[in-house]
Coordinates of C-alpha atoms in Angstrom, one line a residue:
X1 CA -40.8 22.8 60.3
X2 CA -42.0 25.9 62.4
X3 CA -38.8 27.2 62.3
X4 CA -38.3 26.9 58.8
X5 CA -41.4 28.8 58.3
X6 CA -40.9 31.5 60.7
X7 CA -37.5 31.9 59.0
X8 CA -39.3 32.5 55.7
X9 CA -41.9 34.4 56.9
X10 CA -38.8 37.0 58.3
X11 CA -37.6 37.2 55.1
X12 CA -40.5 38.5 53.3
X13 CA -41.8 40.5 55.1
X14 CA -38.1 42.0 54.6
X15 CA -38.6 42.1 51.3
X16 CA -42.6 43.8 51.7
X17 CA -45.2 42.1 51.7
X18 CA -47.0 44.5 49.4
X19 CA -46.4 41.9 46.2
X20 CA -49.0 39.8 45.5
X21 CA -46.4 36.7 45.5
X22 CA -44.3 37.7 48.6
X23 CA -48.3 38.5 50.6
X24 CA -49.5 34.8 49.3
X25 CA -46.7 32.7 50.6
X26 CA -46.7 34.5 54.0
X27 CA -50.5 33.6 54.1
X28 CA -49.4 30.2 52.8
X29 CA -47.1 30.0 55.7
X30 CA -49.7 31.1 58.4
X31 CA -51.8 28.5 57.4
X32 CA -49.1 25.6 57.4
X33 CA -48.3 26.9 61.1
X34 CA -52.0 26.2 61.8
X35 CA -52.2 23.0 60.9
X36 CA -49.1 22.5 62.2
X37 CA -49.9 23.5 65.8
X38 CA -53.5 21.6 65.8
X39 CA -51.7 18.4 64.0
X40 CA -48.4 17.9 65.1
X41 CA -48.4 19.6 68.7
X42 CA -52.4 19.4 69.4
X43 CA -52.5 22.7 71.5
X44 CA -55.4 23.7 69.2
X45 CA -59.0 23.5 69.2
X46 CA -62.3 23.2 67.3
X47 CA -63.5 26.4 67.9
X48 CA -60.0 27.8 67.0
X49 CA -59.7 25.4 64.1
X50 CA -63.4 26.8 62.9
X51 CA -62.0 30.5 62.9
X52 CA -59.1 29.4 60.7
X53 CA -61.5 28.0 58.3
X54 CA -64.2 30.3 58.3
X55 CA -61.3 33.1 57.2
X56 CA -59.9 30.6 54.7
X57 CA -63.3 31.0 52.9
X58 CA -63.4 34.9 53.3
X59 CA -62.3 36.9 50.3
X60 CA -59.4 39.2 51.3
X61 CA -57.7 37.3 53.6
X62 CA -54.1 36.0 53.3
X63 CA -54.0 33.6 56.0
X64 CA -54.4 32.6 59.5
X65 CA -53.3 31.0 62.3
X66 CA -53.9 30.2 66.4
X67 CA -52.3 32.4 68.2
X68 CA -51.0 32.6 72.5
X69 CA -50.7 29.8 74.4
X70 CA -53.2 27.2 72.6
X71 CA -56.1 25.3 73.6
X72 CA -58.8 28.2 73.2
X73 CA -58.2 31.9 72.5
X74 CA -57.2 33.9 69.1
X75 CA -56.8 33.9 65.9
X76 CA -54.5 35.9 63.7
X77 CA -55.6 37.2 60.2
X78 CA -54.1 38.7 57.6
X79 CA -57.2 40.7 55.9
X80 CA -56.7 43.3 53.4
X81 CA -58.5 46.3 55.0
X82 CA -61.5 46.7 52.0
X83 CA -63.0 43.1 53.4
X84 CA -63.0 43.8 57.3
X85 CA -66.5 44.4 56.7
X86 CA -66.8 40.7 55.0
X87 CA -64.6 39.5 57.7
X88 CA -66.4 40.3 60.6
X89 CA -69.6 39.1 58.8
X90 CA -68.3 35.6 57.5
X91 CA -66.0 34.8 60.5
X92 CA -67.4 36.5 63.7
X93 CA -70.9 36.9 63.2
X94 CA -70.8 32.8 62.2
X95 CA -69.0 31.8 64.6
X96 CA -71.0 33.4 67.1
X97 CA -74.1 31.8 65.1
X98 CA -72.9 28.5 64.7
X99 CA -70.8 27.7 68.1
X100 CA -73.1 30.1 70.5
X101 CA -70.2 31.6 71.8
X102 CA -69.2 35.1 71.3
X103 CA -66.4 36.4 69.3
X104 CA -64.9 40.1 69.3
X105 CA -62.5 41.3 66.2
X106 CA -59.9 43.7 67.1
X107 CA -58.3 45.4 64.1
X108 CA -54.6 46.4 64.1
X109 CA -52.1 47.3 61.9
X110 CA -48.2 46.3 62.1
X111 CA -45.5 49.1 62.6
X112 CA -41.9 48.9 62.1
X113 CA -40.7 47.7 65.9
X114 CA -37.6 48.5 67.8
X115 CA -35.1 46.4 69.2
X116 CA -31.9 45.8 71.0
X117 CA -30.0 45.8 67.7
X118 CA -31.8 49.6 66.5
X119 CA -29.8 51.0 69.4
X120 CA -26.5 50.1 68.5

């Protein structure tokens, strides 16, 4: 099924994510990896699983998955920039609360890539 998704999540964010429709799906989709990876392959864990959730509950975000090599690490978010602020208050400052451990936001933004095919 993870192929199926990242197929799908290709394809709209071809088509822009900037629509309402096309920016819920893709969250959709991040979330459905998530439980995906801490279901059916088990390389997540609770304190990645808690991230996930805490940003589910966040206003502004889109979605949210694990992200590297599993068992411990990062999280992805999609968060429209207005609720970083509520972000990093609802997700990292809980998490730090409720799990004692602390947790660093790094804020990024995509950019169109290059690749192999650009050069041709």
């Amino acid at each position: 099924s993870e192929d199926a998704r990242t197929l799908e999540a290709a394809s709209l964010m071809e088509q822009g994510l900037g629509s309402g429709d096309n920016l819920a799906r893709f969250g959709q989709l991040l979330y459905q990896s998530h439980a995906s990876l801490r279901d059916d392959y088990e390389v997540s864990s609770s304190e990645l699983d808690m991230l996930v959730k805490l940003a589910s509950q966040t206003p502004g975000v889109a979605g949210a998955r694990m992200t590297g090599a599993g068992f411990g690490g990062c999280t992805v978010n999609i968060v429209n920039r207005r609720n970083l602020s509520e972000f990093e208050d609802h997700v990292v400052l809980n998490y730090s609360r409720q799990t004692g451990l602390n947790a660093q936001m790094y804020v990024c933004h995509a950019v169109k890539g290059g690749s192999y095919l650009d050069q041709q």
